[in-house]
Short mmCIF file of C-alpha atoms in Angstrom, two decimals:
data_model
loop_
_atom_site.label_atom_id
_atom_site.label_comp_id
_atom_site.label_asym_id
_atom_site.label_seq_id
_atom_site.Cartn_x
_atom_site.Cartn_y
_atom_site.Cartn_z
CA MET A 226 154.61 49.55 94.41
CA THR A 227 158.22 47.62 93.45
CA SER A 228 157.43 44.99 95.93
CA TYR A 229 153.65 44.16 94.42
CA LEU A 230 155.79 44.22 90.96
CA SER A 231 158.32 42.31 91.82
CA LEU A 232 156.02 40.12 93.08
CA THR A 233 153.44 39.68 90.17
CA LYS A 234 156.74 39.19 88.14
CA ALA A 235 157.68 36.19 90.09
CA MET A 236 154.32 34.61 90.30
CA LEU A 237 153.66 35.43 86.93
CA ILE A 238 157.28 33.17 85.72
CA GLY A 239 156.55 30.66 88.16
CA LEU A 240 153.01 30.31 86.32
CA SER A 241 155.02 30.31 82.45
CA ARG A 242 157.30 27.46 84.30
CA ASP A 243 154.61 25.70 85.67
CA LYS A 244 153.46 23.04 82.96
CA SER A 245 150.97 20.89 84.61
CA THR A 246 148.81 24.00 85.71
CA LEU A 247 148.97 26.08 81.91
CA PHE A 248 148.22 22.25 81.48
CA PHE A 249 144.73 22.35 83.80
CA THR A 250 144.04 25.78 83.25
CA LEU A 251 144.17 26.82 80.23
CA LEU A 252 144.38 23.95 77.43
CA PHE A 253 142.54 21.29 78.95
CA PRO A 254 139.42 23.15 79.09
CA LEU A 255 140.11 24.37 75.77
CA PHE A 256 139.65 20.77 74.17
CA PHE A 257 136.80 20.48 75.81
CA LEU A 258 135.36 23.32 74.49
CA ILE A 259 136.64 22.36 70.79
CA ILE A 260 135.67 18.56 71.40
CA PHE A 261 131.67 19.53 72.74
CA GLY A 262 131.78 22.48 70.09
CA ALA A 263 132.21 19.83 67.39
CA LEU A 264 129.97 16.61 68.96
CA PHE A 265 127.88 18.36 71.87
CA SER A 266 124.47 16.88 71.48
CA GLY A 267 122.69 17.79 74.54
CA GLY A 268 120.70 15.32 77.18
CA GLN A 269 117.52 15.26 78.85
CA SER A 270 116.56 13.61 82.31
CA SER A 271 113.35 14.88 83.41
CA PRO A 272 109.68 16.37 82.14
CA SER A 273 110.74 19.44 79.74
CA LYS A 274 108.92 22.54 81.14
CA VAL A 275 105.97 23.85 77.91
CA VAL A 276 104.42 27.02 78.71
CA GLN A 277 101.06 27.46 76.38
CA ILE A 278 100.30 30.76 74.87
CA GLY A 279 96.50 31.37 75.14
CA ASP A 280 94.03 28.05 74.38
CA VAL A 281 95.95 25.12 72.97
CA PRO A 282 92.75 23.05 71.83
CA VAL A 283 94.60 20.13 70.71
CA LEU A 284 96.37 19.80 74.35
CA ASP A 285 93.34 20.65 75.85
CA GLN A 286 91.94 17.99 74.41
CA VAL A 287 94.14 15.34 75.57
CA LEU A 288 94.12 16.80 79.00
CA ALA A 289 90.42 16.69 79.84
CA ALA A 290 90.89 12.65 78.50
CA ASP A 291 93.65 11.78 80.97
CA PRO A 292 95.14 15.07 82.83
CA ASP A 293 98.74 12.93 83.60
CA ALA A 294 98.70 12.06 79.92
CA PHE A 295 101.74 14.18 79.83
CA ASP A 296 103.26 14.27 83.46
CA GLU A 297 106.24 12.22 82.37
CA VAL A 298 107.40 14.22 79.16
CA LEU A 299 106.00 17.52 79.88
CA GLU A 300 105.71 20.19 82.51
CA LEU A 301 103.10 22.63 81.53
CA SER A 302 102.08 26.68 82.65
CA SER A 303 99.73 28.91 80.49
CA THR A 304 100.22 32.08 79.82
CA ASP A 305 98.15 34.85 77.56
CA ASP A 306 101.86 36.73 76.77
CA GLU A 307 103.14 35.69 73.52
CA ALA A 308 105.94 38.08 74.04
CA ALA A 309 106.61 37.12 77.75
CA ALA A 310 105.96 33.14 76.45
CA VAL A 311 109.41 33.34 74.25
CA LYS A 312 111.21 35.65 76.21
CA MET A 313 110.97 32.63 79.08
CA VAL A 314 112.40 30.49 75.77
CA GLU A 315 115.13 32.63 75.39
CA ASP A 316 116.26 32.96 79.10
CA GLY A 317 115.83 28.63 79.36
CA ASP A 318 113.38 29.41 82.02
CA VAL A 319 111.35 26.77 80.02
CA ALA A 320 111.72 24.07 77.12
CA ALA A 321 109.52 25.30 75.03
CA ALA A 322 106.68 27.73 74.09
CA VAL A 323 103.62 26.33 72.21
CA LYS A 324 100.16 28.25 70.38
CA GLN A 325 97.22 27.47 68.18
CA ASN A 326 95.30 29.91 65.94
CA GLY A 327 92.67 27.54 63.99
CA ASP A 328 94.61 24.89 62.73
CA GLN A 329 98.20 26.12 62.92
CA VAL A 330 100.24 24.83 65.97
CA GLN A 331 102.98 26.96 66.60
CA ILE A 332 106.03 25.81 69.07
CA PHE A 333 108.95 28.13 70.32
CA TYR A 334 111.87 26.85 70.73
CA SER A 335 116.16 27.41 71.92
CA ALA A 336 119.19 26.06 70.58
CA ALA A 337 120.39 26.03 74.01
CA ASP A 338 119.56 22.46 74.11
CA GLN A 339 118.95 21.12 70.89
CA THR A 340 118.20 17.28 72.08
CA THR A 341 115.20 18.49 74.16
CA ALA A 342 114.47 21.13 71.03
CA GLY A 343 113.92 18.30 69.53
CA ILE A 344 111.97 15.69 72.10
CA VAL A 345 109.33 18.84 72.79
CA THR A 346 108.45 18.98 68.77
CA GLY A 347 109.23 15.47 68.66
CA VAL A 348 106.59 15.29 71.55
CA LEU A 349 103.83 17.49 70.29
CA SER A 350 104.49 16.72 66.60
CA GLY A 351 103.03 13.41 67.84
CA ILE A 352 99.88 14.86 70.24
CA VAL A 353 98.96 16.95 66.76
CA ASN A 354 99.48 13.38 64.59
CA GLU A 355 97.51 10.91 66.78
CA THR A 356 94.49 14.16 67.36
CA ASN A 357 94.95 14.14 63.58
CA LEU A 358 94.26 10.61 63.23
CA GLN A 359 91.89 10.30 65.72
CA GLU A 360 89.62 13.03 63.91
CA LEU A 361 90.07 11.53 60.62
CA GLN A 362 88.99 8.18 61.80
CA VAL A 363 85.71 9.86 62.93
CA ALA A 364 85.17 12.61 59.86
CA ALA A 365 86.91 11.90 57.12
CA PRO A 366 87.49 13.51 54.66
CA GLU A 367 85.74 16.65 55.62
CA VAL A 368 88.16 17.13 58.70
CA THR A 369 91.04 19.66 58.63
CA ILE A 370 93.89 18.85 59.36
CA THR A 371 95.94 20.42 62.16
CA GLN A 372 99.67 21.43 60.74
CA VAL A 373 102.50 21.80 62.78
CA THR A 374 106.02 24.36 62.60
CA ALA A 375 108.58 24.74 65.17
CA SER A 376 110.45 28.26 64.99
CA GLN A 377 113.72 28.34 66.72
CA VAL A 378 113.76 31.98 69.41
CA GLU A 379 117.23 33.09 68.42
CA ASP A 380 119.19 33.20 65.07
CA GLU A 381 118.72 30.52 63.29
CA SER A 382 122.83 30.84 62.30
CA LEU A 383 123.19 29.93 65.85
CA GLY A 384 124.86 26.91 67.49
CA ALA A 385 125.37 24.92 69.87
CA ILE A 386 128.76 26.66 70.68
CA GLN A 387 126.93 29.37 71.34
CA TYR A 388 125.99 27.92 74.78
CA LEU A 389 128.54 25.54 75.27
CA MET A 390 131.74 28.81 75.48
CA PRO A 391 130.51 30.64 78.44
CA GLY A 392 129.59 27.46 80.73
CA LEU A 393 133.53 26.13 79.81
CA LEU A 394 134.83 29.44 80.31
CA GLY A 395 133.51 29.91 83.41
CA TRP A 396 134.36 26.17 84.49
CA ALA A 397 138.59 26.85 83.50
CA ILE A 398 138.47 30.37 85.24
CA SER A 399 137.11 28.26 88.50
CA MET A 400 139.77 25.88 88.04
CA SER A 401 142.09 28.65 87.52
CA GLY A 402 141.18 30.66 90.55
CA VAL A 403 141.52 27.82 93.05
CA PHE A 404 143.98 26.11 91.88
CA GLY A 405 146.37 28.72 90.87
CA ALA A 406 145.94 30.54 94.78
CA ALA A 407 145.38 27.11 96.90
CA MET A 408 148.52 25.72 94.99
CA THR A 409 150.92 28.86 95.52
CA LEU A 410 149.71 29.43 99.12
CA VAL A 411 150.84 25.83 99.71
CA THR A 412 153.97 25.56 98.06
CA TRP A 413 154.95 29.64 99.16
CA ARG A 414 154.18 27.82 102.70
CA GLN A 415 156.36 24.27 102.59
CA LYS A 416 159.34 26.17 100.85
CA LYS A 417 159.22 28.71 103.46
CA THR A 418 158.53 32.13 100.71
CA LEU A 419 155.99 32.91 103.01
CA ARG A 420 158.57 33.02 106.00
CA ARG A 421 160.91 35.03 104.12
CA ILE A 422 158.45 37.13 102.70
CA ARG A 423 157.07 38.14 106.15
CA LEU A 424 160.43 38.74 107.25
CA SER A 425 161.41 41.02 104.04
CA PRO A 426 160.12 44.76 104.31
CA VAL A 427 157.30 43.49 101.46
CA SER A 428 153.87 44.14 102.87
CA VAL A 429 151.16 41.31 103.24
CA GLY A 430 148.93 44.34 100.64
CA ALA A 431 151.50 43.50 98.18
CA VAL A 432 151.78 40.00 98.07
CA VAL A 433 147.77 39.65 97.92
CA GLY A 434 147.93 42.59 95.11
CA ALA A 435 150.43 40.50 93.08
CA ARG A 436 148.21 36.98 94.11
CA VAL A 437 145.47 39.09 92.82
CA GLY A 438 146.71 41.34 89.45
CA ASN A 439 148.19 37.58 88.39
CA THR A 440 144.38 35.77 89.06
CA LEU A 441 143.07 38.76 87.09
CA LEU A 442 145.60 38.55 83.99
CA LEU A 443 144.98 34.37 83.31
CA ALA A 444 141.58 34.93 83.32
CA LEU A 445 141.60 37.68 81.01
CA ILE A 446 143.75 35.46 78.82
CA GLN A 447 141.25 32.86 79.06
CA LEU A 448 138.81 34.76 78.16
CA VAL A 449 140.57 35.97 74.95
CA VAL A 450 142.05 32.21 73.94
CA PHE A 451 138.01 30.96 74.52
CA VAL A 452 136.48 33.61 72.57
CA GLY A 453 139.18 33.80 69.59
CA VAL A 454 139.07 30.02 68.94
CA ALA A 455 134.91 29.90 69.43
CA SER A 456 135.09 32.53 66.68
CA LEU A 457 136.53 30.52 64.51
CA PRO A 458 134.30 30.06 61.26
CA PHE A 459 134.72 26.09 61.84
CA PHE A 460 132.77 26.72 65.30
CA GLY A 461 130.78 29.59 64.58
CA LEU A 462 130.53 31.81 68.00
CA LYS A 463 128.34 35.16 67.44
CA LEU A 464 128.78 37.67 70.32
CA THR A 465 126.02 40.02 70.85
CA ASP A 466 126.04 44.03 71.00
CA TYR A 467 126.57 43.77 75.12
CA TRP A 468 129.31 41.00 75.01
CA TRP A 469 131.98 43.61 76.40
CA MET A 470 130.14 42.62 79.65
CA ALA A 471 131.72 39.74 80.39
CA VAL A 472 135.30 41.43 80.73
CA PRO A 473 134.25 42.53 84.22
CA THR A 474 131.57 39.65 84.65
CA VAL A 475 135.13 37.44 84.45
CA MET A 476 136.82 39.39 86.39
CA ILE A 477 134.44 39.61 89.60
CA GLY A 478 134.07 35.92 88.89
CA ALA A 479 138.05 35.28 89.15
CA LEU A 480 138.24 36.68 92.27
CA ALA A 481 135.12 34.73 93.96
CA PHE A 482 136.83 31.82 92.99
CA LEU A 483 140.13 33.53 94.08
CA SER A 484 138.64 33.32 97.69
CA ILE A 485 137.96 29.63 97.51
CA GLY A 486 141.31 28.68 96.13
CA LEU A 487 143.04 30.97 99.60
CA LEU A 488 140.67 28.88 101.51
CA VAL A 489 141.55 25.73 100.05
CA GLY A 490 145.36 26.75 101.10
CA ALA A 491 145.16 27.92 104.25
CA VAL A 492 143.73 24.75 105.73
CA SER A 493 146.34 22.43 103.47
CA LYS A 494 148.86 21.18 104.69
CA THR A 495 150.60 19.55 101.24
CA SER A 496 149.97 20.34 97.64
CA GLU A 497 148.27 16.97 96.74
CA GLY A 498 145.95 17.62 99.66
CA ALA A 499 145.19 21.08 98.12
CA SER A 500 145.07 19.33 94.68
CA GLY A 501 142.81 16.91 96.26
CA LEU A 502 140.44 19.44 97.77
CA ALA A 503 140.34 21.91 94.92
CA ASN A 504 138.94 18.81 92.82
CA LEU A 505 136.73 17.71 95.10
CA ILE A 506 135.30 21.37 95.05
CA ILE A 507 135.40 22.44 91.27
CA LEU A 508 134.34 19.44 89.36
CA PRO A 509 131.03 19.21 91.48
CA LEU A 510 130.59 22.80 90.84
CA ALA A 511 130.77 21.83 87.26
CA PHE A 512 128.34 19.71 87.18
CA SER A 513 126.23 21.57 88.94
CA SER A 514 126.14 25.03 87.30
CA GLY A 515 125.79 23.97 83.86
CA SER A 516 128.71 23.91 82.51
CA PHE A 517 129.30 21.02 80.64
CA TYR A 518 125.39 20.87 79.57
CA PRO A 519 122.41 23.14 80.06
CA LEU A 520 120.79 23.04 83.92
CA GLU A 521 117.03 22.62 81.80
CA ALA A 522 118.70 18.92 81.57
CA ALA A 523 119.16 18.16 84.57
CA PRO A 524 117.25 16.20 87.45
CA GLN A 525 115.21 18.81 89.56
CA TRP A 526 116.91 17.89 92.61
CA LEU A 527 120.55 19.33 90.91
CA GLN A 528 119.04 22.17 89.61
CA ALA A 529 118.29 23.03 93.28
CA ILE A 530 121.85 22.40 94.67
CA SER A 531 123.09 24.62 91.85
CA TYR A 532 121.61 27.68 93.14
CA VAL A 533 124.42 27.61 96.05
CA SER A 534 127.39 27.66 93.74
CA PRO A 535 128.99 30.53 92.61
CA LEU A 536 129.62 29.23 89.21
CA ARG A 537 126.20 29.21 88.32
CA TYR A 538 125.99 32.62 88.61
CA LEU A 539 129.18 33.50 86.52
CA ASN A 540 127.62 30.77 83.78
CA GLU A 541 124.02 32.93 84.04
CA ALA A 542 125.27 36.56 84.15
CA MET A 543 128.19 35.37 81.20
CA LEU A 544 125.27 33.49 78.76
CA ASP A 545 122.79 36.95 79.47
CA VAL A 546 125.33 38.87 78.08
CA MET A 547 127.61 36.84 75.38
CA VAL A 548 124.26 34.79 73.83
CA ARG A 549 121.11 35.79 74.85
CA GLY A 550 121.66 39.50 74.22
CA GLU A 551 120.32 41.11 77.34
CA GLY A 552 121.93 44.68 78.92
CA PRO A 553 124.51 45.95 81.21
CA ALA A 554 121.79 45.75 84.21
CA SER A 555 120.56 42.10 83.71
CA VAL A 556 124.20 40.71 85.38
CA LEU A 557 124.37 43.27 88.64
CA PRO A 558 122.28 40.26 90.76
CA GLU A 559 124.90 37.65 89.44
CA TRP A 560 127.36 40.21 90.18
CA GLY A 561 126.28 41.05 93.54
CA ILE A 562 126.08 37.27 94.04
CA LEU A 563 129.73 36.58 93.52
CA ILE A 564 131.07 39.28 94.78
CA ALA A 565 129.12 38.19 98.02
CA PHE A 566 130.77 34.79 98.10
CA GLY A 567 134.18 36.08 97.49
CA LEU A 568 133.82 38.06 100.87
CA VAL A 569 132.32 35.50 102.90
CA PHE A 570 135.36 33.19 101.57
CA GLY A 571 138.01 35.92 101.75
CA PHE A 572 137.32 36.47 105.52
CA ILE A 573 137.32 33.11 106.29
CA ALA A 574 140.77 32.43 104.14
CA THR A 575 142.02 35.21 106.47
CA ARG A 576 141.25 33.63 109.57
CA LEU A 577 142.45 30.60 109.06
CA PHE A 578 145.49 31.54 107.08
CA ARG A 579 148.76 30.76 108.17
CA TRP A 580 152.47 32.01 107.32
CA ASP A 581 154.19 28.77 107.76
CA ASP A 582 153.47 25.37 109.83
CA ILE A 583 154.54 25.70 112.29
#
């Protein structure tokens, strides 16, 4: 225990003195949270998924005339269960849901991507307006005009910060886990610190435990800082009832990325090489995992790639419990995947680990 505490203290002191590491693992992601929180406007590059609730005559009429009319902008599906359709919108599985009762067309959208919601609402409103115009030309003034209303599925007070914060926090945790472990391992190997530790009474378990403890502590600090900043009145973050499940989620995610960092440190011979390899891993993961924008706005090929990224599952788990109001059980699949990533990469790292460069 004495060895463990001494190593933990040494690592914490080293981290506090390394201004570059502090900047890139804490302040740099925080800048993104502040900038995106104030300016985020989203994006769209592929057809938006829309689910029809029952019969929607205004859409069916257009499709009857031209089955390919919406291929470039909308990907339609259908269900008779309104509650299930709204849940799909809340979970981000579809961009919107639409139903029609007589002359009333109701659109359900999510605040997760306000740009996509605006595009879908605009397209559907345009379809209704075009139908109204055609009907007026044929039967004015007796024709009944179809009305369109749009409803956000979440609380109207929710803003983009609800969805930005978990993604950017996940990115920050992935950076601290990978860079922290990789740079520590390489630097200690270059300075022969690992060799001295090996020859000392300190056990390997104490070394690993100290590194794990530092990673978990930093992840919790990141969680507190990000939630604290995002909760300021300017940003207006609102946490759901099960937000506290983000604490074990963050810890499990940090361990998964720690294992990747250990692997990077094991195969890298210099700090420059470790930094380059870590960047080569983290940046693609961030862009393919919804850290900077909702995955629904990404091309289909990028969405497919995201399924092999551990960062996707960390982001999704935090969104479920911090934004979508899902219960504790909702994050269990993501936890399992993150733990599996950690075990696999951790095992590979132990097989490639070297005490020194010789």
